[in-house]
Amino acid sequence: MSPCLDLDSVFVNMSYGMNRRYTKKLKHPSWISYLMATLLVLPTLVWIYTKETALAEAHMVFTLTNIFAVYLGAYYGIKSGVKRRAGYLEKLRETEEDLPDDLQRPHDKLNKN
């Protein structure tokens, strides 16, 4: 297996996990998830193009596969985060119970008249 593919699996997993966790905490998915994916891959690409590496003519292939891997992880991370949030909210609604009488506020049971 080439080092490029190993690094891409790292980027997919990092982007997936980061975006899943972030999206799970949001009410609605936003474009910030893709911005985080860009910020995740940007230092690596800057480093590859500023330092002399053994990639030779493979710079473009390396760049494209890393960008593809990060955005693929972000896409599936967002989808998974939305599913997890929906599951969490559904579970929360199922287990929601009334408070015991000693914890309720006295004005909660007042008539509206």
PDB file of N, CA and C in Angstrom:
ATOM      1  N   MET A   1       0.852  -1.179   0.000  1.00  0.00           N
ATOM      2  CA  MET A   1       0.000   0.000   0.000  1.00  0.00           C
ATOM      3  C   MET A   1       0.893   1.236   0.000  1.00  0.00           C
ATOM      4  N   SER A   2       0.521   2.208  -0.779  1.00  0.00           N
ATOM      5  CA  SER A   2       1.359   3.411  -0.877  1.00  0.00           C
ATOM      6  C   SER A   2       1.121   4.344   0.304  1.00  0.00           C
ATOM      7  N   PRO A   3       2.111   5.169   0.624  1.00  0.00           N
ATOM      8  CA  PRO A   3       1.941   6.114   1.733  1.00  0.00           C
ATOM      9  C   PRO A   3       0.814   7.115   1.481  1.00  0.00           C
ATOM     10  N   CYS A   4       0.551   7.387   0.211  1.00  0.00           N
ATOM     11  CA  CYS A   4      -0.519   8.334  -0.129  1.00  0.00           C
ATOM     12  C   CYS A   4      -1.874   7.786   0.320  1.00  0.00           C
ATOM     13  N   LEU A   5      -2.111   6.499   0.102  1.00  0.00           N
ATOM     14  CA  LEU A   5      -3.384   5.909   0.497  1.00  0.00           C
ATOM     15  C   LEU A   5      -3.506   5.792   2.007  1.00  0.00           C
ATOM     16  N   ASP A   6      -2.392   5.527   2.690  1.00  0.00           N
ATOM     17  CA  ASP A   6      -2.420   5.483   4.151  1.00  0.00           C
ATOM     18  C   ASP A   6      -2.792   6.840   4.720  1.00  0.00           C
ATOM     19  N   LEU A   7      -2.200   7.895   4.183  1.00  0.00           N
ATOM     20  CA  LEU A   7      -2.483   9.245   4.651  1.00  0.00           C
ATOM     21  C   LEU A   7      -3.928   9.631   4.344  1.00  0.00           C
ATOM     22  N   ASP A   8      -4.429   9.179   3.200  1.00  0.00           N
ATOM     23  CA  ASP A   8      -5.817   9.491   2.850  1.00  0.00           C
ATOM     24  C   ASP A   8      -6.796   8.840   3.811  1.00  0.00           C
ATOM     25  N   SER A   9      -6.519   7.621   4.249  1.00  0.00           N
ATOM     26  CA  SER A   9      -7.424   6.990   5.207  1.00  0.00           C
ATOM     27  C   SER A   9      -7.402   7.733   6.536  1.00  0.00           C
ATOM     28  N   VAL A  10      -6.264   8.303   6.889  1.00  0.00           N
ATOM     29  CA  VAL A  10      -6.184   9.115   8.104  1.00  0.00           C
ATOM     30  C   VAL A  10      -7.045  10.365   7.942  1.00  0.00           C
ATOM     31  N   PHE A  11      -6.962  11.011   6.787  1.00  0.00           N
ATOM     32  CA  PHE A  11      -7.760  12.216   6.556  1.00  0.00           C
ATOM     33  C   PHE A  11      -9.250  11.907   6.512  1.00  0.00           C
ATOM     34  N   VAL A  12      -9.625  10.789   5.919  1.00  0.00           N
ATOM     35  CA  VAL A  12     -11.041  10.410   5.888  1.00  0.00           C
ATOM     36  C   VAL A  12     -11.543  10.207   7.312  1.00  0.00           C
ATOM     37  N   ASN A  13     -10.797   9.460   8.111  1.00  0.00           N
ATOM     38  CA  ASN A  13     -11.229   9.167   9.478  1.00  0.00           C
ATOM     39  C   ASN A  13     -11.263  10.414  10.349  1.00  0.00           C
ATOM     40  N   MET A  14     -10.259  11.265  10.246  1.00  0.00           N
ATOM     41  CA  MET A  14     -10.247  12.488  11.056  1.00  0.00           C
ATOM     42  C   MET A  14     -11.390  13.416  10.674  1.00  0.00           C
ATOM     43  N   SER A  15     -11.597  13.591   9.384  1.00  0.00           N
ATOM     44  CA  SER A  15     -12.667  14.463   8.923  1.00  0.00           C
ATOM     45  C   SER A  15     -14.031  13.894   9.282  1.00  0.00           C
ATOM     46  N   TYR A  16     -14.191  12.592   9.137  1.00  0.00           N
ATOM     47  CA  TYR A  16     -15.450  11.931   9.479  1.00  0.00           C
ATOM     48  C   TYR A  16     -15.767  12.118  10.967  1.00  0.00           C
ATOM     49  N   GLY A  17     -14.816  11.796  11.804  1.00  0.00           N
ATOM     50  CA  GLY A  17     -15.046  11.896  13.242  1.00  0.00           C
ATOM     51  C   GLY A  17     -15.292  13.318  13.708  1.00  0.00           C
ATOM     52  N   MET A  18     -14.507  14.249  13.184  1.00  0.00           N
ATOM     53  CA  MET A  18     -14.647  15.645  13.579  1.00  0.00           C
ATOM     54  C   MET A  18     -16.010  16.204  13.148  1.00  0.00           C
ATOM     55  N   ASN A  19     -16.408  15.932  11.932  1.00  0.00           N
ATOM     56  CA  ASN A  19     -17.673  16.468  11.433  1.00  0.00           C
ATOM     57  C   ASN A  19     -18.880  15.756  12.025  1.00  0.00           C
ATOM     58  N   ARG A  20     -18.754  14.466  12.319  1.00  0.00           N
ATOM     59  CA  ARG A  20     -19.854  13.755  12.972  1.00  0.00           C
ATOM     60  C   ARG A  20     -20.106  14.339  14.362  1.00  0.00           C
ATOM     61  N   ARG A  21     -19.042  14.544  15.088  1.00  0.00           N
ATOM     62  CA  ARG A  21     -19.168  15.074  16.440  1.00  0.00           C
ATOM     63  C   ARG A  21     -19.718  16.505  16.431  1.00  0.00           C
ATOM     64  N   TYR A  22     -19.240  17.317  15.487  1.00  0.00           N
ATOM     65  CA  TYR A  22     -19.694  18.704  15.394  1.00  0.00           C
ATOM     66  C   TYR A  22     -21.155  18.774  14.955  1.00  0.00           C
ATOM     67  N   THR A  23     -21.516  17.993  13.953  1.00  0.00           N
ATOM     68  CA  THR A  23     -22.877  18.032  13.416  1.00  0.00           C
ATOM     69  C   THR A  23     -23.886  17.494  14.417  1.00  0.00           C
ATOM     70  N   LYS A  24     -23.468  16.552  15.250  1.00  0.00           N
ATOM     71  CA  LYS A  24     -24.371  15.978  16.244  1.00  0.00           C
ATOM     72  C   LYS A  24     -24.829  17.043  17.241  1.00  0.00           C
ATOM     73  N   LYS A  25     -24.040  18.071  17.430  1.00  0.00           N
ATOM     74  CA  LYS A  25     -24.368  19.114  18.397  1.00  0.00           C
ATOM     75  C   LYS A  25     -25.153  20.277  17.777  1.00  0.00           C
ATOM     76  N   LEU A  26     -25.306  20.286  16.455  1.00  0.00           N
ATOM     77  CA  LEU A  26     -26.022  21.363  15.770  1.00  0.00           C
ATOM     78  C   LEU A  26     -27.482  20.995  15.542  1.00  0.00           C
ATOM     79  N   LYS A  27     -28.333  22.016  15.451  1.00  0.00           N
ATOM     80  CA  LYS A  27     -29.724  21.753  15.081  1.00  0.00           C
ATOM     81  C   LYS A  27     -29.846  21.446  13.597  1.00  0.00           C
ATOM     82  N   HIS A  28     -29.084  22.187  12.782  1.00  0.00           N
ATOM     83  CA  HIS A  28     -29.099  21.992  11.337  1.00  0.00           C
ATOM     84  C   HIS A  28     -27.663  22.000  10.839  1.00  0.00           C
ATOM     85  N   PRO A  29     -27.304  21.117   9.906  1.00  0.00           N
ATOM     86  CA  PRO A  29     -25.941  21.120   9.363  1.00  0.00           C
ATOM     87  C   PRO A  29     -25.637  22.449   8.672  1.00  0.00           C
ATOM     88  N   SER A  30     -24.392  22.861   8.736  1.00  0.00           N
ATOM     89  CA  SER A  30     -24.025  24.133   8.112  1.00  0.00           C
ATOM     90  C   SER A  30     -22.759  23.962   7.283  1.00  0.00           C
ATOM     91  N   TRP A  31     -22.389  25.006   6.593  1.00  0.00           N
ATOM     92  CA  TRP A  31     -21.216  25.001   5.734  1.00  0.00           C
ATOM     93  C   TRP A  31     -19.919  25.000   6.539  1.00  0.00           C
ATOM     94  N   ILE A  32     -19.991  25.233   7.821  1.00  0.00           N
ATOM     95  CA  ILE A  32     -18.786  25.294   8.652  1.00  0.00           C
ATOM     96  C   ILE A  32     -18.094  23.932   8.697  1.00  0.00           C
ATOM     97  N   SER A  33     -18.836  22.866   8.527  1.00  0.00           N
ATOM     98  CA  SER A  33     -18.227  21.533   8.496  1.00  0.00           C
ATOM     99  C   SER A  33     -17.242  21.413   7.341  1.00  0.00           C
ATOM    100  N   TYR A  34     -17.597  21.964   6.199  1.00  0.00           N
ATOM    101  CA  TYR A  34     -16.689  21.915   5.052  1.00  0.00           C
ATOM    102  C   TYR A  34     -15.506  22.862   5.237  1.00  0.00           C
ATOM    103  N   LEU A  35     -15.720  23.953   5.937  1.00  0.00           N
ATOM    104  CA  LEU A  35     -14.608  24.845   6.256  1.00  0.00           C
ATOM    105  C   LEU A  35     -13.613  24.144   7.184  1.00  0.00           C
ATOM    106  N   MET A  36     -14.130  23.399   8.150  1.00  0.00           N
ATOM    107  CA  MET A  36     -13.246  22.638   9.045  1.00  0.00           C
ATOM    108  C   MET A  36     -12.463  21.585   8.263  1.00  0.00           C
ATOM    109  N   ALA A  37     -13.086  20.971   7.264  1.00  0.00           N
ATOM    110  CA  ALA A  37     -12.387  19.992   6.438  1.00  0.00           C
ATOM    111  C   ALA A  37     -11.258  20.661   5.660  1.00  0.00           C
ATOM    112  N   THR A  38     -11.505  21.852   5.159  1.00  0.00           N
ATOM    113  CA  THR A  38     -10.475  22.585   4.438  1.00  0.00           C
ATOM    114  C   THR A  38      -9.318  22.933   5.364  1.00  0.00           C
ATOM    115  N   LEU A  39      -9.637  23.382   6.561  1.00  0.00           N
ATOM    116  CA  LEU A  39      -8.592  23.731   7.519  1.00  0.00           C
ATOM    117  C   LEU A  39      -7.818  22.504   7.992  1.00  0.00           C
ATOM    118  N   LEU A  40      -8.416  21.341   7.895  1.00  0.00           N
ATOM    119  CA  LEU A  40      -7.740  20.109   8.279  1.00  0.00           C
ATOM    120  C   LEU A  40      -6.667  19.729   7.258  1.00  0.00           C
ATOM    121  N   VAL A  41      -6.948  19.885   5.992  1.00  0.00           N
ATOM    122  CA  VAL A  41      -6.017  19.447   4.954  1.00  0.00           C
ATOM    123  C   VAL A  41      -5.029  20.546   4.542  1.00  0.00           C
ATOM    124  N   LEU A  42      -5.348  21.785   4.796  1.00  0.00           N
ATOM    125  CA  LEU A  42      -4.517  22.896   4.345  1.00  0.00           C
ATOM    126  C   LEU A  42      -3.076  22.854   4.858  1.00  0.00           C
ATOM    127  N   PRO A  43      -2.808  22.617   6.138  1.00  0.00           N
ATOM    128  CA  PRO A  43      -1.406  22.575   6.582  1.00  0.00           C
ATOM    129  C   PRO A  43      -0.577  21.490   5.893  1.00  0.00           C
ATOM    130  N   THR A  44      -1.195  20.348   5.627  1.00  0.00           N
ATOM    131  CA  THR A  44      -0.467  19.278   4.945  1.00  0.00           C
ATOM    132  C   THR A  44      -0.094  19.683   3.532  1.00  0.00           C
ATOM    133  N   LEU A  45      -1.031  20.299   2.838  1.00  0.00           N
ATOM    134  CA  LEU A  45      -0.747  20.702   1.464  1.00  0.00           C
ATOM    135  C   LEU A  45       0.291  21.820   1.411  1.00  0.00           C
ATOM    136  N   VAL A  46       0.219  22.740   2.344  1.00  0.00           N
ATOM    137  CA  VAL A  46       1.231  23.808   2.391  1.00  0.00           C
ATOM    138  C   VAL A  46       2.602  23.202   2.662  1.00  0.00           C
ATOM    139  N   TRP A  47       2.658  22.265   3.570  1.00  0.00           N
ATOM    140  CA  TRP A  47       3.931  21.635   3.898  1.00  0.00           C
ATOM    141  C   TRP A  47       4.491  20.864   2.707  1.00  0.00           C
ATOM    142  N   ILE A  48       3.651  20.153   1.988  1.00  0.00           N
ATOM    143  CA  ILE A  48       4.098  19.367   0.834  1.00  0.00           C
ATOM    144  C   ILE A  48       4.660  20.275  -0.253  1.00  0.00           C
ATOM    145  N   TYR A  49       4.025  21.425  -0.477  1.00  0.00           N
ATOM    146  CA  TYR A  49       4.474  22.298  -1.556  1.00  0.00           C
ATOM    147  C   TYR A  49       5.619  23.219  -1.150  1.00  0.00           C
ATOM    148  N   THR A  50       5.865  23.402   0.135  1.00  0.00           N
ATOM    149  CA  THR A  50       6.969  24.274   0.547  1.00  0.00           C
ATOM    150  C   THR A  50       8.242  23.506   0.860  1.00  0.00           C
ATOM    151  N   LYS A  51       8.146  22.247   1.213  1.00  0.00           N
ATOM    152  CA  LYS A  51       9.320  21.429   1.520  1.00  0.00           C
ATOM    153  C   LYS A  51       9.643  20.524   0.342  1.00  0.00           C
ATOM    154  N   GLU A  52      10.893  20.174   0.260  1.00  0.00           N
ATOM    155  CA  GLU A  52      11.301  19.237  -0.778  1.00  0.00           C
ATOM    156  C   GLU A  52      10.956  17.829  -0.312  1.00  0.00           C
ATOM    157  N   THR A  53      10.048  17.177  -1.006  1.00  0.00           N
ATOM    158  CA  THR A  53       9.624  15.834  -0.623  1.00  0.00           C
ATOM    159  C   THR A  53       9.929  14.860  -1.751  1.00  0.00           C
ATOM    160  N   ALA A  54       9.718  13.617  -1.499  1.00  0.00           N
ATOM    161  CA  ALA A  54      10.017  12.577  -2.486  1.00  0.00           C
ATOM    162  C   ALA A  54       8.845  12.308  -3.426  1.00  0.00           C
ATOM    163  N   LEU A  55       7.910  13.235  -3.498  1.00  0.00           N
ATOM    164  CA  LEU A  55       6.747  12.997  -4.357  1.00  0.00           C
ATOM    165  C   LEU A  55       7.042  13.229  -5.834  1.00  0.00           C
ATOM    166  N   ALA A  56       8.023  14.026  -6.145  1.00  0.00           N
ATOM    167  CA  ALA A  56       8.420  14.347  -7.525  1.00  0.00           C
ATOM    168  C   ALA A  56       7.219  14.856  -8.332  1.00  0.00           C
ATOM    169  N   GLU A  57       6.795  14.089  -9.337  1.00  0.00           N
ATOM    170  CA  GLU A  57       5.691  14.548 -10.189  1.00  0.00           C
ATOM    171  C   GLU A  57       4.321  14.180  -9.630  1.00  0.00           C
ATOM    172  N   ALA A  58       4.262  13.572  -8.489  1.00  0.00           N
ATOM    173  CA  ALA A  58       2.992  13.104  -7.930  1.00  0.00           C
ATOM    174  C   ALA A  58       2.318  14.149  -7.042  1.00  0.00           C
ATOM    175  N   HIS A  59       2.793  15.387  -7.062  1.00  0.00           N
ATOM    176  CA  HIS A  59       2.199  16.427  -6.215  1.00  0.00           C
ATOM    177  C   HIS A  59       0.709  16.609  -6.501  1.00  0.00           C
ATOM    178  N   MET A  60       0.352  16.664  -7.771  1.00  0.00           N
ATOM    179  CA  MET A  60      -1.040  16.913  -8.137  1.00  0.00           C
ATOM    180  C   MET A  60      -1.939  15.738  -7.723  1.00  0.00           C
ATOM    181  N   VAL A  61      -1.482  14.523  -7.946  1.00  0.00           N
ATOM    182  CA  VAL A  61      -2.263  13.350  -7.553  1.00  0.00           C
ATOM    183  C   VAL A  61      -2.412  13.317  -6.036  1.00  0.00           C
ATOM    184  N   PHE A  62      -1.338  13.592  -5.314  1.00  0.00           N
ATOM    185  CA  PHE A  62      -1.369  13.620  -3.859  1.00  0.00           C
ATOM    186  C   PHE A  62      -2.350  14.672  -3.354  1.00  0.00           C
ATOM    187  N   THR A  63      -2.293  15.855  -3.953  1.00  0.00           N
ATOM    188  CA  THR A  63      -3.183  16.941  -3.550  1.00  0.00           C
ATOM    189  C   THR A  63      -4.647  16.578  -3.797  1.00  0.00           C
ATOM    190  N   LEU A  64      -4.945  16.086  -4.968  1.00  0.00           N
ATOM    191  CA  LEU A  64      -6.331  15.756  -5.309  1.00  0.00           C
ATOM    192  C   LEU A  64      -6.881  14.620  -4.457  1.00  0.00           C
ATOM    193  N   THR A  65      -6.067  13.602  -4.190  1.00  0.00           N
ATOM    194  CA  THR A  65      -6.573  12.505  -3.366  1.00  0.00           C
ATOM    195  C   THR A  65      -6.784  12.937  -1.919  1.00  0.00           C
ATOM    196  N   ASN A  66      -5.921  13.806  -1.411  1.00  0.00           N
ATOM    197  CA  ASN A  66      -6.122  14.292  -0.045  1.00  0.00           C
ATOM    198  C   ASN A  66      -7.358  15.167   0.066  1.00  0.00           C
ATOM    199  N   ILE A  67      -7.556  16.042  -0.895  1.00  0.00           N
ATOM    200  CA  ILE A  67      -8.744  16.901  -0.876  1.00  0.00           C
ATOM    201  C   ILE A  67     -10.010  16.052  -1.002  1.00  0.00           C
ATOM    202  N   PHE A  68      -9.978  15.072  -1.896  1.00  0.00           N
ATOM    203  CA  PHE A  68     -11.124  14.179  -2.053  1.00  0.00           C
ATOM    204  C   PHE A  68     -11.401  13.413  -0.760  1.00  0.00           C
ATOM    205  N   ALA A  69     -10.347  12.922  -0.118  1.00  0.00           N
ATOM    206  CA  ALA A  69     -10.504  12.148   1.118  1.00  0.00           C
ATOM    207  C   ALA A  69     -11.103  12.999   2.231  1.00  0.00           C
ATOM    208  N   VAL A  70     -10.650  14.220   2.368  1.00  0.00           N
ATOM    209  CA  VAL A  70     -11.150  15.087   3.444  1.00  0.00           C
ATOM    210  C   VAL A  70     -12.621  15.425   3.223  1.00  0.00           C
ATOM    211  N   TYR A  71     -12.985  15.768   2.000  1.00  0.00           N
ATOM    212  CA  TYR A  71     -14.380  16.117   1.749  1.00  0.00           C
ATOM    213  C   TYR A  71     -15.296  14.894   1.766  1.00  0.00           C
ATOM    214  N   LEU A  72     -14.770  13.733   1.415  1.00  0.00           N
ATOM    215  CA  LEU A  72     -15.553  12.506   1.529  1.00  0.00           C
ATOM    216  C   LEU A  72     -15.840  12.212   2.998  1.00  0.00           C
ATOM    217  N   GLY A  73     -14.830  12.349   3.833  1.00  0.00           N
ATOM    218  CA  GLY A  73     -15.026  12.154   5.267  1.00  0.00           C
ATOM    219  C   GLY A  73     -15.994  13.167   5.846  1.00  0.00           C
ATOM    220  N   ALA A  74     -15.912  14.413   5.382  1.00  0.00           N
ATOM    221  CA  ALA A  74     -16.826  15.453   5.869  1.00  0.00           C
ATOM    222  C   ALA A  74     -18.270  15.141   5.465  1.00  0.00           C
ATOM    223  N   TYR A  75     -18.462  14.720   4.236  1.00  0.00           N
ATOM    224  CA  TYR A  75     -19.806  14.413   3.747  1.00  0.00           C
ATOM    225  C   TYR A  75     -20.453  13.298   4.569  1.00  0.00           C
ATOM    226  N   TYR A  76     -19.730  12.184   4.732  1.00  0.00           N
ATOM    227  CA  TYR A  76     -20.285  11.066   5.480  1.00  0.00           C
ATOM    228  C   TYR A  76     -20.346  11.359   6.976  1.00  0.00           C
ATOM    229  N   GLY A  77     -19.451  12.191   7.482  1.00  0.00           N
ATOM    230  CA  GLY A  77     -19.511  12.599   8.883  1.00  0.00           C
ATOM    231  C   GLY A  77     -20.753  13.428   9.173  1.00  0.00           C
ATOM    232  N   ILE A  78     -21.102  14.301   8.248  1.00  0.00           N
ATOM    233  CA  ILE A  78     -22.310  15.120   8.410  1.00  0.00           C
ATOM    234  C   ILE A  78     -23.545  14.226   8.391  1.00  0.00           C
ATOM    235  N   LYS A  79     -23.594  13.291   7.436  1.00  0.00           N
ATOM    236  CA  LYS A  79     -24.741  12.383   7.367  1.00  0.00           C
ATOM    237  C   LYS A  79     -24.869  11.560   8.644  1.00  0.00           C
ATOM    238  N   SER A  80     -23.759  11.062   9.148  1.00  0.00           N
ATOM    239  CA  SER A  80     -23.791  10.257  10.368  1.00  0.00           C
ATOM    240  C   SER A  80     -24.163  11.111  11.581  1.00  0.00           C
ATOM    241  N   GLY A  81     -23.674  12.345  11.630  1.00  0.00           N
ATOM    242  CA  GLY A  81     -24.007  13.237  12.736  1.00  0.00           C
ATOM    243  C   GLY A  81     -25.487  13.563  12.778  1.00  0.00           C
ATOM    244  N   VAL A  82     -26.087  13.768  11.615  1.00  0.00           N
ATOM    245  CA  VAL A  82     -27.526  14.048  11.548  1.00  0.00           C
ATOM    246  C   VAL A  82     -28.322  12.832  12.030  1.00  0.00           C
ATOM    247  N   LYS A  83     -27.903  11.626  11.606  1.00  0.00           N
ATOM    248  CA  LYS A  83     -28.590  10.403  12.051  1.00  0.00           C
ATOM    249  C   LYS A  83     -28.458  10.221  13.558  1.00  0.00           C
ATOM    250  N   ARG A  84     -27.260  10.442  14.080  1.00  0.00           N
ATOM    251  CA  ARG A  84     -27.051  10.277  15.519  1.00  0.00           C
ATOM    252  C   ARG A  84     -27.861  11.289  16.319  1.00  0.00           C
ATOM    253  N   ARG A  85     -27.948  12.509  15.816  1.00  0.00           N
ATOM    254  CA  ARG A  85     -28.732  13.525  16.527  1.00  0.00           C
ATOM    255  C   ARG A  85     -30.204  13.146  16.526  1.00  0.00           C
ATOM    256  N   ALA A  86     -30.701  12.680  15.390  1.00  0.00           N
ATOM    257  CA  ALA A  86     -32.111  12.268  15.319  1.00  0.00           C
ATOM    258  C   ALA A  86     -32.367  11.093  16.266  1.00  0.00           C
ATOM    259  N   GLY A  87     -31.444  10.143  16.305  1.00  0.00           N
ATOM    260  CA  GLY A  87     -31.598   9.020  17.224  1.00  0.00           C
ATOM    261  C   GLY A  87     -31.550   9.455  18.675  1.00  0.00           C
ATOM    262  N   TYR A  88     -30.663  10.390  18.977  1.00  0.00           N
ATOM    263  CA  TYR A  88     -30.554  10.906  20.346  1.00  0.00           C
ATOM    264  C   TYR A  88     -31.829  11.629  20.761  1.00  0.00           C
ATOM    265  N   LEU A  89     -32.370  12.468  19.874  1.00  0.00           N
ATOM    266  CA  LEU A  89     -33.595  13.198  20.195  1.00  0.00           C
ATOM    267  C   LEU A  89     -34.790  12.251  20.345  1.00  0.00           C
ATOM    268  N   GLU A  90     -34.838  11.222  19.504  1.00  0.00           N
ATOM    269  CA  GLU A  90     -35.919  10.245  19.610  1.00  0.00           C
ATOM    270  C   GLU A  90     -35.835   9.495  20.936  1.00  0.00           C
ATOM    271  N   LYS A  91     -34.645   9.093  21.301  1.00  0.00           N
ATOM    272  CA  LYS A  91     -34.448   8.400  22.574  1.00  0.00           C
ATOM    273  C   LYS A  91     -34.785   9.304  23.748  1.00  0.00           C
ATOM    274  N   LEU A  92     -34.459  10.571  23.636  1.00  0.00           N
ATOM    275  CA  LEU A  92     -34.759  11.533  24.681  1.00  0.00           C
ATOM    276  C   LEU A  92     -36.265  11.708  24.843  1.00  0.00           C
ATOM    277  N   ARG A  93     -36.988  11.759  23.728  1.00  0.00           N
ATOM    278  CA  ARG A  93     -38.454  11.899  23.789  1.00  0.00           C
ATOM    279  C   ARG A  93     -39.108  10.666  24.411  1.00  0.00           C
ATOM    280  N   GLU A  94     -38.549   9.500  24.128  1.00  0.00           N
ATOM    281  CA  GLU A  94     -39.117   8.260  24.681  1.00  0.00           C
ATOM    282  C   GLU A  94     -38.922   8.178  26.186  1.00  0.00           C
ATOM    283  N   THR A  95     -37.791   8.616  26.673  1.00  0.00           N
ATOM    284  CA  THR A  95     -37.487   8.483  28.097  1.00  0.00           C
ATOM    285  C   THR A  95     -37.919   9.692  28.912  1.00  0.00           C
ATOM    286  N   GLU A  96     -38.499  10.673  28.246  1.00  0.00           N
ATOM    287  CA  GLU A  96     -38.906  11.879  28.964  1.00  0.00           C
ATOM    288  C   GLU A  96     -40.078  11.557  29.893  1.00  0.00           C
ATOM    289  N   GLU A  97     -39.922  11.885  31.136  1.00  0.00           N
ATOM    290  CA  GLU A  97     -40.957  11.615  32.126  1.00  0.00           C
ATOM    291  C   GLU A  97     -41.285  12.906  32.859  1.00  0.00           C
ATOM    292  N   ASP A  98     -42.421  12.878  33.536  1.00  0.00           N
ATOM    293  CA  ASP A  98     -42.785  14.036  34.343  1.00  0.00           C
ATOM    294  C   ASP A  98     -41.900  14.094  35.574  1.00  0.00           C
ATOM    295  N   LEU A  99     -41.706  15.302  36.055  1.00  0.00           N
ATOM    296  CA  LEU A  99     -40.929  15.482  37.273  1.00  0.00           C
ATOM    297  C   LEU A  99     -41.742  15.045  38.482  1.00  0.00           C
ATOM    298  N   PRO A 100     -41.067  14.581  39.499  1.00  0.00           N
ATOM    299  CA  PRO A 100     -41.803  14.278  40.736  1.00  0.00           C
ATOM    300  C   PRO A 100     -42.450  15.546  41.288  1.00  0.00           C
ATOM    301  N   ASP A 101     -43.485  15.380  42.103  1.00  0.00           N
ATOM    302  CA  ASP A 101     -44.228  16.536  42.622  1.00  0.00           C
ATOM    303  C   ASP A 101     -43.355  17.501  43.410  1.00  0.00           C
ATOM    304  N   ASP A 102     -42.389  16.988  44.124  1.00  0.00           N
ATOM    305  CA  ASP A 102     -41.569  17.894  44.929  1.00  0.00           C
ATOM    306  C   ASP A 102     -40.586  18.714  44.084  1.00  0.00           C
ATOM    307  N   LEU A 103     -40.368  18.327  42.812  1.00  0.00           N
ATOM    308  CA  LEU A 103     -39.464  19.089  41.947  1.00  0.00           C
ATOM    309  C   LEU A 103     -40.198  20.031  40.996  1.00  0.00           C
ATOM    310  N   GLN A 104     -41.510  19.931  40.911  1.00  0.00           N
ATOM    311  CA  GLN A 104     -42.255  20.785  40.003  1.00  0.00           C
ATOM    312  C   GLN A 104     -42.441  22.169  40.600  1.00  0.00           C
ATOM    313  N   ARG A 105     -42.547  23.129  39.735  1.00  0.00           N
ATOM    314  CA  ARG A 105     -42.802  24.494  40.190  1.00  0.00           C
ATOM    315  C   ARG A 105     -44.283  24.629  40.515  1.00  0.00           C
ATOM    316  N   PRO A 106     -44.628  25.383  41.542  1.00  0.00           N
ATOM    317  CA  PRO A 106     -46.030  25.465  41.963  1.00  0.00           C
ATOM    318  C   PRO A 106     -46.943  26.093  40.914  1.00  0.00           C
ATOM    319  N   HIS A 107     -46.436  26.966  40.103  1.00  0.00           N
ATOM    320  CA  HIS A 107     -47.312  27.647  39.146  1.00  0.00           C
ATOM    321  C   HIS A 107     -47.486  26.874  37.848  1.00  0.00           C
ATOM    322  N   ASP A 108     -46.881  25.705  37.699  1.00  0.00           N
ATOM    323  CA  ASP A 108     -47.044  24.922  36.478  1.00  0.00           C
ATOM    324  C   ASP A 108     -48.452  24.366  36.304  1.00  0.00           C
ATOM    325  N   LYS A 109     -49.146  24.121  37.396  1.00  0.00           N
ATOM    326  CA  LYS A 109     -50.469  23.505  37.308  1.00  0.00           C
ATOM    327  C   LYS A 109     -51.607  24.523  37.515  1.00  0.00           C
ATOM    328  N   LEU A 110     -51.303  25.778  37.418  1.00  0.00           N
ATOM    329  CA  LEU A 110     -52.346  26.791  37.561  1.00  0.00           C
ATOM    330  C   LEU A 110     -53.253  26.811  36.342  1.00  0.00           C
ATOM    331  N   ASN A 111     -54.511  27.120  36.558  1.00  0.00           N
ATOM    332  CA  ASN A 111     -55.443  27.268  35.438  1.00  0.00           C
ATOM    333  C   ASN A 111     -55.156  28.592  34.733  1.00  0.00           C
ATOM    334  N   LYS A 112     -55.518  28.619  33.467  1.00  0.00           N
ATOM    335  CA  LYS A 112     -55.276  29.833  32.686  1.00  0.00           C
ATOM    336  C   LYS A 112     -56.394  30.863  32.836  1.00  0.00           C
ATOM    337  N   ASN A 113     -57.380  30.579  33.658  1.00  0.00           N
ATOM    338  CA  ASN A 113     -58.504  31.500  33.844  1.00  0.00           C
ATOM    339  C   ASN A 113     -58.124  32.673  34.649  1.00  0.00           C
TER     340      ASN A 113
END
